[in-house]
Short mmCIF file of N, CA, C and O in Angstrom, two decimals:
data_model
loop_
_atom_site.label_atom_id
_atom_site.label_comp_id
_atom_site.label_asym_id
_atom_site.label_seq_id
_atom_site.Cartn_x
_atom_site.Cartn_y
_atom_site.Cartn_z
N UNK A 1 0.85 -1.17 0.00
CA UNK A 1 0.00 0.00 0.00
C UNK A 1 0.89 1.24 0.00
O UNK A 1 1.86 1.34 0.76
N UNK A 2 0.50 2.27 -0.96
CA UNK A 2 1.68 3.21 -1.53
C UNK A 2 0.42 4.39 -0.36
O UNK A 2 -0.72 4.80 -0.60
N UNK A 3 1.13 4.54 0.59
CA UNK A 3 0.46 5.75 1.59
C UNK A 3 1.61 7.64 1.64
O UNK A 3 2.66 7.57 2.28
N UNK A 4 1.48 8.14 1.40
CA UNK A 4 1.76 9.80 2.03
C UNK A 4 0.97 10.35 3.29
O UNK A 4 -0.05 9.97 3.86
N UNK A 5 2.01 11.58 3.52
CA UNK A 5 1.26 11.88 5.03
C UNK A 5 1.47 13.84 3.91
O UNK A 5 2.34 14.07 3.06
N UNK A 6 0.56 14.63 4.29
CA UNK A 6 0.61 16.25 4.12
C UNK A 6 0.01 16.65 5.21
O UNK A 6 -1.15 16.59 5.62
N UNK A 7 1.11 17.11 5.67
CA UNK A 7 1.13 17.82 7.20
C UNK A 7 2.47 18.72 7.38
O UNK A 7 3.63 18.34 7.59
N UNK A 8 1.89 20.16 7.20
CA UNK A 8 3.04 21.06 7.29
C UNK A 8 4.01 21.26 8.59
O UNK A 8 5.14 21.74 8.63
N UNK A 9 3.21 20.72 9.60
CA UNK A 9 3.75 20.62 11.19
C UNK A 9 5.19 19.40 11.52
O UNK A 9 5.10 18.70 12.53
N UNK A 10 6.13 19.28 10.83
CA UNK A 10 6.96 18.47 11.27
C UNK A 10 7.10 17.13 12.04
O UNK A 10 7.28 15.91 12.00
N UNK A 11 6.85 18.37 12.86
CA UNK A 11 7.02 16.73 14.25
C UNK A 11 5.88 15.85 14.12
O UNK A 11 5.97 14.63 14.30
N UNK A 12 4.57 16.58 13.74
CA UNK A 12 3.03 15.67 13.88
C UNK A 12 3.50 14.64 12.24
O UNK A 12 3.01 13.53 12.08
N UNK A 13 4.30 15.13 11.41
CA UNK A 13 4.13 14.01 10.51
C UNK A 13 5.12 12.98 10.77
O UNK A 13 4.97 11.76 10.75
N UNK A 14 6.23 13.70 11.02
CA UNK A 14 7.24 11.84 11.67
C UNK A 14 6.56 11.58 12.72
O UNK A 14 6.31 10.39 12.50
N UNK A 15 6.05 11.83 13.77
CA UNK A 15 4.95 11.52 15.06
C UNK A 15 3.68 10.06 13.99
O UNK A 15 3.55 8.86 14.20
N UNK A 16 3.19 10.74 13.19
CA UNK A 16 2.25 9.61 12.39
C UNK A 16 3.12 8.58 11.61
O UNK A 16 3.01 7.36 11.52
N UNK A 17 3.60 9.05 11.33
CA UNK A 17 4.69 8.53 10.05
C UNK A 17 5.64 6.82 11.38
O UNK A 17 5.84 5.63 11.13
N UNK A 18 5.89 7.57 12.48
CA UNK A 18 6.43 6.41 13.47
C UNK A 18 5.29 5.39 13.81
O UNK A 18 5.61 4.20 13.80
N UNK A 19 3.74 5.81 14.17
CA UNK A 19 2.76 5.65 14.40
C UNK A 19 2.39 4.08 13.24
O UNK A 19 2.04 2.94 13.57
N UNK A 20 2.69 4.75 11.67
CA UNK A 20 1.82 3.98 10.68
C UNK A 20 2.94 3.10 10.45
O UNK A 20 2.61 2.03 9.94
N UNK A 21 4.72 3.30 10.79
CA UNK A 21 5.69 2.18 10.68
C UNK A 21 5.41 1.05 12.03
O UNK A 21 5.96 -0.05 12.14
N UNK A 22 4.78 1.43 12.64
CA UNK A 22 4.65 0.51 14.22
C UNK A 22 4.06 -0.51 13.81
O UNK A 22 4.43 -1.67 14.03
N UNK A 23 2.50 0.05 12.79
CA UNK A 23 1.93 -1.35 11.76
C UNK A 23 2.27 -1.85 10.64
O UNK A 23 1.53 -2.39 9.81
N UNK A 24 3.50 -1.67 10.58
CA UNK A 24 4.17 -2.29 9.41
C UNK A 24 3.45 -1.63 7.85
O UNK A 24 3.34 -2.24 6.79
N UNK A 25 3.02 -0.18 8.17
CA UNK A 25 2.96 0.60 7.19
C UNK A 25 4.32 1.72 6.54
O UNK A 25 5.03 2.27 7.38
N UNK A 26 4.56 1.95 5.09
CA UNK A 26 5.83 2.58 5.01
C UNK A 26 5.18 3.81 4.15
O UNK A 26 4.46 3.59 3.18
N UNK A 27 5.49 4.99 4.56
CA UNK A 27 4.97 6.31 4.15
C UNK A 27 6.30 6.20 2.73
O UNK A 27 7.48 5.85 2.63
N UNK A 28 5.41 6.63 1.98
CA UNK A 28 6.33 6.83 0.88
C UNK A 28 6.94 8.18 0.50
O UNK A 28 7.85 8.18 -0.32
N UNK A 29 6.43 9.61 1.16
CA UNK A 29 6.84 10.73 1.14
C UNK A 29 6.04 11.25 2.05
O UNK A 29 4.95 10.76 2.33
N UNK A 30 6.72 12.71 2.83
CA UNK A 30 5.94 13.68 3.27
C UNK A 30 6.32 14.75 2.44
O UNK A 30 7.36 15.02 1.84
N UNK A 31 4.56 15.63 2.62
CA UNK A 31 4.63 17.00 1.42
C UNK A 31 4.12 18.17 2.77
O UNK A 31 3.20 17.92 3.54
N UNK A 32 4.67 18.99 2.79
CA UNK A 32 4.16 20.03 3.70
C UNK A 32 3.26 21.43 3.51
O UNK A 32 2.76 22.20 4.33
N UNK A 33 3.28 21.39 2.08
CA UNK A 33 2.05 22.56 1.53
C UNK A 33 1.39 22.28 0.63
O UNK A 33 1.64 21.24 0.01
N UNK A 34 0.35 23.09 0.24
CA UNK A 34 -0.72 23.11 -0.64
C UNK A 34 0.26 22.93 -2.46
O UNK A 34 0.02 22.23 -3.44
N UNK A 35 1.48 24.05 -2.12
CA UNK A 35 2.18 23.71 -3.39
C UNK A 35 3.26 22.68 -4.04
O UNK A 35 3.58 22.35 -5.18
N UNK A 36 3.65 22.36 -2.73
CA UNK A 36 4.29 21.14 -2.93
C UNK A 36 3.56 19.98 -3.39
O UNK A 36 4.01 19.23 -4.26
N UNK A 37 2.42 19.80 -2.82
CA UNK A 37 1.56 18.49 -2.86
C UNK A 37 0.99 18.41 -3.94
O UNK A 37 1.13 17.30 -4.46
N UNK A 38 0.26 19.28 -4.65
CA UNK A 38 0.08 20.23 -6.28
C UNK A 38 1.19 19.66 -7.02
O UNK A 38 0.93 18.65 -7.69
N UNK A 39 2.47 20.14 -7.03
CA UNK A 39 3.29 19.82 -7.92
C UNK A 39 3.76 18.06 -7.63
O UNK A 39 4.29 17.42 -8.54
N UNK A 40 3.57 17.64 -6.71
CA UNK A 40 4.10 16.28 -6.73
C UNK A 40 2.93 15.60 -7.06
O UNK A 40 3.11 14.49 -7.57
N UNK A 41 1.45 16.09 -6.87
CA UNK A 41 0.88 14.95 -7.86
C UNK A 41 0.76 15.10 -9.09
O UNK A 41 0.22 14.20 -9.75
N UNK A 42 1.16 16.07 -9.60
CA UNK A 42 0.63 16.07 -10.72
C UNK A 42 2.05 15.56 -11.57
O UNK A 42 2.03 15.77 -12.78
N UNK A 43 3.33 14.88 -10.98
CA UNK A 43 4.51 14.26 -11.40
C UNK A 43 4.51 12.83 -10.87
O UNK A 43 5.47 12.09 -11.10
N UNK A 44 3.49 12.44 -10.20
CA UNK A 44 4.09 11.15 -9.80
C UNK A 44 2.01 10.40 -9.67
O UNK A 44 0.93 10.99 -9.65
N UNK A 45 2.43 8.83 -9.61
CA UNK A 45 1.30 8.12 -9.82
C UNK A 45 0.81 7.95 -7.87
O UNK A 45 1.42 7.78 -6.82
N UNK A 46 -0.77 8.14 -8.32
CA UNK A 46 -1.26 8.97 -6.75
C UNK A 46 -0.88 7.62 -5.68
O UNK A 46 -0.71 6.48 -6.10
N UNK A 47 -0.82 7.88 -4.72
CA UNK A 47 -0.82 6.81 -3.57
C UNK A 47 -2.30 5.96 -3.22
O UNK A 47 -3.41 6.20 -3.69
N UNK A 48 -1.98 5.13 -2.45
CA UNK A 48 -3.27 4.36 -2.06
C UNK A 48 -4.35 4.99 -1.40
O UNK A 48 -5.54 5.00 -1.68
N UNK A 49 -3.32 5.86 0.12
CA UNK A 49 -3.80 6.21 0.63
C UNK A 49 -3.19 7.86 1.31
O UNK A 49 -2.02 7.98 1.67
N UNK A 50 -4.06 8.86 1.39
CA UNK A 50 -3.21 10.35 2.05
C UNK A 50 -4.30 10.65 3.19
O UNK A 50 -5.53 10.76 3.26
N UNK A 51 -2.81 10.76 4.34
CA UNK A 51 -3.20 11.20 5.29
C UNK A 51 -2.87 12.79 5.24
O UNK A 51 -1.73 13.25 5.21
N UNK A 52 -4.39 13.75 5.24
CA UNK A 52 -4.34 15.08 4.90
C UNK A 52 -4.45 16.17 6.00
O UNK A 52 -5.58 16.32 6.46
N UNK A 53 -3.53 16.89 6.47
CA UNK A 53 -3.49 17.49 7.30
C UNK A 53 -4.91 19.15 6.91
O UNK A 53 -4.79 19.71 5.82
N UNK A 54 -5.82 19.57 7.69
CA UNK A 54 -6.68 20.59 6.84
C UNK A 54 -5.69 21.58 6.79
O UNK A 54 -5.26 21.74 5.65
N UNK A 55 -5.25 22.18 7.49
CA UNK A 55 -4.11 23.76 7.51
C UNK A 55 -2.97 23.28 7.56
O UNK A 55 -2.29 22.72 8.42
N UNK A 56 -2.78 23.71 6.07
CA UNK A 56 -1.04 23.50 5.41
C UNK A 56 -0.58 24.93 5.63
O UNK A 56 -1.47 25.78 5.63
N UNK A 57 0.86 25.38 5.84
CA UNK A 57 1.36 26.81 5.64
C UNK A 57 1.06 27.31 4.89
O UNK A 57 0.99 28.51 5.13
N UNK A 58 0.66 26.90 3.52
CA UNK A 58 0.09 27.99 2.59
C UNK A 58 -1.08 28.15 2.05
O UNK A 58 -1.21 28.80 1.01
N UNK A 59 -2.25 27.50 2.78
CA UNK A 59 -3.76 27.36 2.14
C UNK A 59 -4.35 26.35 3.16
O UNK A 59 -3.74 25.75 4.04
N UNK A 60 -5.74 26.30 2.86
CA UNK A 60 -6.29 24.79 3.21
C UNK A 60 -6.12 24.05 2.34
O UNK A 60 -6.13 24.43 1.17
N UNK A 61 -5.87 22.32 2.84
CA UNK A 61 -5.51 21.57 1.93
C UNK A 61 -6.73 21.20 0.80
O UNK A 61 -6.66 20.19 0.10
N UNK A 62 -7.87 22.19 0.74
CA UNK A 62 -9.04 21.71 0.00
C UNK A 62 -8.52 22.53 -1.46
O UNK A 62 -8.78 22.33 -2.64
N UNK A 63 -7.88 23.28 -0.93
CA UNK A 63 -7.44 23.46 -2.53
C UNK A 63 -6.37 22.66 -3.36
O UNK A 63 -6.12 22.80 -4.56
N UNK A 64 -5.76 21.75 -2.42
CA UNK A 64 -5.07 20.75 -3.80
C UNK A 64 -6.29 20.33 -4.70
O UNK A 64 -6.18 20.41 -5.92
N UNK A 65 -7.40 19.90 -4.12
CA UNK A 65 -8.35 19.41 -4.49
C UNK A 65 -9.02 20.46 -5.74
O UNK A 65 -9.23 19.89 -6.81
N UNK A 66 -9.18 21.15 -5.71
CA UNK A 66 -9.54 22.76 -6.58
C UNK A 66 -8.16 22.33 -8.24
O UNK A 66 -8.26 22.31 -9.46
N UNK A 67 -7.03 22.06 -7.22
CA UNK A 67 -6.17 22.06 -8.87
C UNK A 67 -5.97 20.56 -9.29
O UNK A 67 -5.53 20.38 -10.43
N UNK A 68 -6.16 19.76 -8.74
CA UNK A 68 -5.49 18.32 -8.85
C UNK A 68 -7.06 17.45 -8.73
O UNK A 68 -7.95 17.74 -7.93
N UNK A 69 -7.10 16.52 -9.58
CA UNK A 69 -8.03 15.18 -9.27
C UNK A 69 -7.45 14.05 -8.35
O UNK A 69 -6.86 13.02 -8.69
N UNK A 70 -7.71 14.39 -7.38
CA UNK A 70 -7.02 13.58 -6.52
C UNK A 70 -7.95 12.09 -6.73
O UNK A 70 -9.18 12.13 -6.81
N UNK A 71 -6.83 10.32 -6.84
CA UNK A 71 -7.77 9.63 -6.80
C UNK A 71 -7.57 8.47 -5.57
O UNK A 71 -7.42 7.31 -5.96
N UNK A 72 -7.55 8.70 -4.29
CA UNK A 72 -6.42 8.38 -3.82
C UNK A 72 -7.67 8.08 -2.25
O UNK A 72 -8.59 8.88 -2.07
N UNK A 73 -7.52 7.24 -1.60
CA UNK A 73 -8.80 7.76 -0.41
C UNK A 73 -7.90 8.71 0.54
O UNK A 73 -6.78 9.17 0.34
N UNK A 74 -8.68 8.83 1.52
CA UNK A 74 -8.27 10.04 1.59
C UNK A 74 -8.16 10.11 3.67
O UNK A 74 -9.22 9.57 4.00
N UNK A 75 -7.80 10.29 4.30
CA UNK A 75 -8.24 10.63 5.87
C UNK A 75 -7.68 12.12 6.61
O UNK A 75 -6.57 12.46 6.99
N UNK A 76 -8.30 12.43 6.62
CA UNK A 76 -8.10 14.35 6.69
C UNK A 76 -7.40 14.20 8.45
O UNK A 76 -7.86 13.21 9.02
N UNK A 77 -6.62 14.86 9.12
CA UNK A 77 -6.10 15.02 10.02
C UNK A 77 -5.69 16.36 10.29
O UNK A 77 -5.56 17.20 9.40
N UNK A 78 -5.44 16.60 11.64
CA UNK A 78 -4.96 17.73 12.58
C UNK A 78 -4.36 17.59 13.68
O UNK A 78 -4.63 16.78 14.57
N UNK A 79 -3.36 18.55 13.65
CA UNK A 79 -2.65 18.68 15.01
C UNK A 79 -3.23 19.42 16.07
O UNK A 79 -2.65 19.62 17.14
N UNK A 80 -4.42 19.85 15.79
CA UNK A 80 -4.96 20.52 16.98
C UNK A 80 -5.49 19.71 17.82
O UNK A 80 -5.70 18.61 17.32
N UNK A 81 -5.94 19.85 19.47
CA UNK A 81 -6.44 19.24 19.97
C UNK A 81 -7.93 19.60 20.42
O UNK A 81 -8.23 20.78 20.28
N UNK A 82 -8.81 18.82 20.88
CA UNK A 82 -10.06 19.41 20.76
C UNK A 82 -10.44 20.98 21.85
O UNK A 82 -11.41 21.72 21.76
N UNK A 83 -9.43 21.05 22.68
CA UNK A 83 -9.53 22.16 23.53
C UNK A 83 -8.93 24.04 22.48
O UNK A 83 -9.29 25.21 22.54
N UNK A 84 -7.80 23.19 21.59
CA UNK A 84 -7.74 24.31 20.67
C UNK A 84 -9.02 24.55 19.77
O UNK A 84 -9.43 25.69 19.52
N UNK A 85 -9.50 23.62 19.40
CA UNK A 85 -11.02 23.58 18.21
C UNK A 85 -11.89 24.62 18.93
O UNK A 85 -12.42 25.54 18.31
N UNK A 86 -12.05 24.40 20.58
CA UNK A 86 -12.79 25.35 21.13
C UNK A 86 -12.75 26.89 21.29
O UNK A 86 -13.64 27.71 21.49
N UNK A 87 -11.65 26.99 21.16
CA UNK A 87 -11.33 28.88 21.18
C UNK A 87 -12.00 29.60 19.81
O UNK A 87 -11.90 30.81 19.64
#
């Protein structure tokens, strides 16, 4: 299973990335913005599966979606915790 993680936050993607190797899953790249992730799909054949962070440094990640046909499933993620959601 060909999986990616897009999550502009560093630590939260090797943090998942250690997480999905624990089940004998192997991340095949991390992308950290809206433009990076843009230009790498549209150069390379999509993954199985992307774990999508919503707030990348340079956009929400709903706009890869706006330039790219993503065909790929999909599980949206955040580093916030539910006490930040509340403010």
């Amino acid at each position: 299973m060909k999986i990616i993680i897009i999550e502009d936050e560093k630590p939260a993607a090797r943090l998942l990335q250690r997480k999905l190797e624990k089940l004998s899953f192997t991340v095949e790249v991390m992308l950290h913005s809206v433009e990076e992730s843009v230009d790498w799909f549209s150069k390379n054949k999509h993954p199985d599966l992307i774990f999508l962070d919503i707030q990348l440094s340079d956009g929400l990640s709903f706009e890869i979606f706006e330039k790219i046909e993503i065909k790929s499933a999909v599980i949206f993620t955040t580093a916030y915790d539910e006490y930040a959601l509340r403010a």
